[in-house]
XYZ file of C-alpha atoms in Angstrom:
172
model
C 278.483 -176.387 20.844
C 275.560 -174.746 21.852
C 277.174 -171.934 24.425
C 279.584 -171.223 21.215
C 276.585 -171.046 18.912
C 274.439 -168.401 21.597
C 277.936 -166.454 21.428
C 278.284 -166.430 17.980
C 274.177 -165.277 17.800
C 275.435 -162.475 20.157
C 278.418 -161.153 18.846
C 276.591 -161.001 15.067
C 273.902 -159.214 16.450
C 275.828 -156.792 18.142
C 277.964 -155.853 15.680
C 275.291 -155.649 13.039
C 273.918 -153.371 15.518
C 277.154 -151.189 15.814
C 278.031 -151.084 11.966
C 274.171 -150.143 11.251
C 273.643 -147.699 13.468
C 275.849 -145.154 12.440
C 274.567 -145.532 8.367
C 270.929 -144.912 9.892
C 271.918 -141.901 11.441
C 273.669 -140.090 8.695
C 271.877 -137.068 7.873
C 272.888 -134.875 4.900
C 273.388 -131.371 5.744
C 274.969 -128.270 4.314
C 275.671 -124.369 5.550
C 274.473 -121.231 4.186
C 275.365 -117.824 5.194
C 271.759 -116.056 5.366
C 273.646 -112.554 5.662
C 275.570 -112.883 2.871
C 272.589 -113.745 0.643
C 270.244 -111.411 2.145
C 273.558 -108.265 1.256
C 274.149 -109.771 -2.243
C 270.823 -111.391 -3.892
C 269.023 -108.891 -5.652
C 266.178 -108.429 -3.976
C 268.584 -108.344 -0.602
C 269.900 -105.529 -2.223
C 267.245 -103.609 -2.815
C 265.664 -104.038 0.666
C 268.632 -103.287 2.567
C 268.745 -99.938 0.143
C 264.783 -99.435 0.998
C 265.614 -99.599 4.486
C 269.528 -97.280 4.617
C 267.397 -94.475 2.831
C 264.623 -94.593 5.556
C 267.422 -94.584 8.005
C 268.945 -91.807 6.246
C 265.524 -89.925 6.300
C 264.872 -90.323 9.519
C 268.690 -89.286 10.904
C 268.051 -85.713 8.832
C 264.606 -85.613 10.099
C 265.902 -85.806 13.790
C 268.676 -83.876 13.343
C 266.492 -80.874 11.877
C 264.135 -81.342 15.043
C 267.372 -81.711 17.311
C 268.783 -78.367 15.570
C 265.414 -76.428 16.038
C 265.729 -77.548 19.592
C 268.751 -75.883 20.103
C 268.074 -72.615 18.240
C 265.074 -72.281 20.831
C 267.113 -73.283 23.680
C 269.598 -70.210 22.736
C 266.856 -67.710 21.838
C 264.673 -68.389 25.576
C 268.674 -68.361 27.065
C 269.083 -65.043 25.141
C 265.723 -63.284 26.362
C 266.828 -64.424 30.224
C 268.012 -61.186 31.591
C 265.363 -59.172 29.136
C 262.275 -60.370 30.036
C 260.288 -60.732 33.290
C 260.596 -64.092 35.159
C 257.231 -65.288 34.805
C 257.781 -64.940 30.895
C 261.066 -66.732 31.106
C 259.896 -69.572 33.256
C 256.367 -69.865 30.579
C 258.589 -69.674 27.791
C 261.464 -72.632 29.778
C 257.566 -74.623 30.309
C 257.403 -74.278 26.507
C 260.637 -75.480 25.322
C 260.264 -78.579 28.101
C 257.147 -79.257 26.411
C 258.905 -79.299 22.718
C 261.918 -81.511 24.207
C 259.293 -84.094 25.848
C 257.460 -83.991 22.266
C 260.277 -85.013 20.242
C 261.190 -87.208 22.326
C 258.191 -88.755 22.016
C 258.222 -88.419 18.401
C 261.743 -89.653 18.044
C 260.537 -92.627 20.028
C 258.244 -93.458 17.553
C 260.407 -93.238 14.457
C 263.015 -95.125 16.019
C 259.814 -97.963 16.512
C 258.236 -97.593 13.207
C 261.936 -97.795 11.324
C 262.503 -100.971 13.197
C 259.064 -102.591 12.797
C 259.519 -101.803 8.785
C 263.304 -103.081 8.489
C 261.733 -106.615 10.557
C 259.374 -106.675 8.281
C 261.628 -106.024 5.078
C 263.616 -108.671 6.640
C 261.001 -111.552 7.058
C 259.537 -110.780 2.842
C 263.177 -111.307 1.948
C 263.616 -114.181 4.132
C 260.018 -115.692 2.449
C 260.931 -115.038 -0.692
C 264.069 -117.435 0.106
C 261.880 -119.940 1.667
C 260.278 -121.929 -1.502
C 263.740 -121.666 -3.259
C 266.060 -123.086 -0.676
C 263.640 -125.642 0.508
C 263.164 -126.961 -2.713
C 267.030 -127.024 -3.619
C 267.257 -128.868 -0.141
C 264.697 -131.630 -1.702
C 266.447 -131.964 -5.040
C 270.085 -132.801 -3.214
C 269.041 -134.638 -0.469
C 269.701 -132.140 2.240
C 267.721 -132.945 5.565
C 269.412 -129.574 7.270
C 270.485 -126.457 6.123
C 272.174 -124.458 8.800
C 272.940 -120.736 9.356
C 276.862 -120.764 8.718
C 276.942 -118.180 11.522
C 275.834 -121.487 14.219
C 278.562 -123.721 12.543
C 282.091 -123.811 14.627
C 283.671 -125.914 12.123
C 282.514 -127.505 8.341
C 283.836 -128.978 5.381
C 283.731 -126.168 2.810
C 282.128 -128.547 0.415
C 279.113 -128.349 2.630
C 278.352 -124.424 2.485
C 275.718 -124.009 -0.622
C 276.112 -119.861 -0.170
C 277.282 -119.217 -3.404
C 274.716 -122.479 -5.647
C 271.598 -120.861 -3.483
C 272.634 -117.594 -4.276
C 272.825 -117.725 -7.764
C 269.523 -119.529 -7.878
C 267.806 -116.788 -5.194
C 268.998 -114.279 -8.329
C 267.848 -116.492 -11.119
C 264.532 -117.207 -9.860
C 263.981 -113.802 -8.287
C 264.427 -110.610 -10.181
């Protein structure tokens, strides 16, 4: 009686073990796709247009130093068989110097465009922050992942559109 009792003891607790485990594990999550709100909030929106006409600025600005460049280029080219050889090579020094300068200067535009669009980025991202996190606390939601690291989810679980309209509501 006793060796079916220790079994019985056993079995019940292993089970109860089994069937509980999983119900302690579940974890309420959902998927959001951060690109899509960050391209069609409002504020998204005007960011991302903050940081295309900087682009564009800076794309006529180098293309204006680029075709000033070239004009030199052709004018030293032009003066080759005209002037002396030490004037050529002085004036070739010249131009080298110009081409190392822009580069230089291109360099830094091409650093300062992409320190401003990160930083662009990370207000936008802030200004999701409070609203997100405190949608997550009103459903339930433990995680809330980038849709872009899901393989595979139930389209019940991506809160894109919900978090979206409440990024616009609460942010004008």
């Amino acid at each position: 009686l006793m060796k079916y009792f220790n079994k019985f003891i056993i079995t019940t607790i292993y089970l109860s073990y089994l069937l509980l485990t999983p119900l302690m594990a579940v974890e309420k999550t959902a998927f959001v796709d951060v690109e899509y709100l960050i391209q069609n909030s409002n504020i998204g929106k005007r960011v991302l247009t903050n940081i295309n006409d900087l682009n564009n600025e800076n794309i006529k600005l180098l293309k204006n130093i680029n075709k000033d460049l070239k004009e030199l280029e052709s004018k030293i080219n032009n003066k080759k068989n005209i002037i002396s050889e030490q004037d050529f090579n002085d004036e070739v020094k010249i131009f080298q110097k110009k081409v190392k300068d822009s580069t230089i200067k291109k360099n830094e535009i091409v650093k300062e465009f992409n320190n401003f669009q990160k930083e662009e980025l990370k207000k936008v991202i802030s200004a999701f922050n409070p609203i997100i996190s405190n949608y997550m606390k009103q459903n339930s939601f433990n995680i809330l992942l980038d849709s872009k690291n899901v393989f595979m989810g139930n389209s019940e679980s991506n809160k894109t559109e919900v978090i979206l309209k409440l990024i616009n509501d609460k942010i004008s």
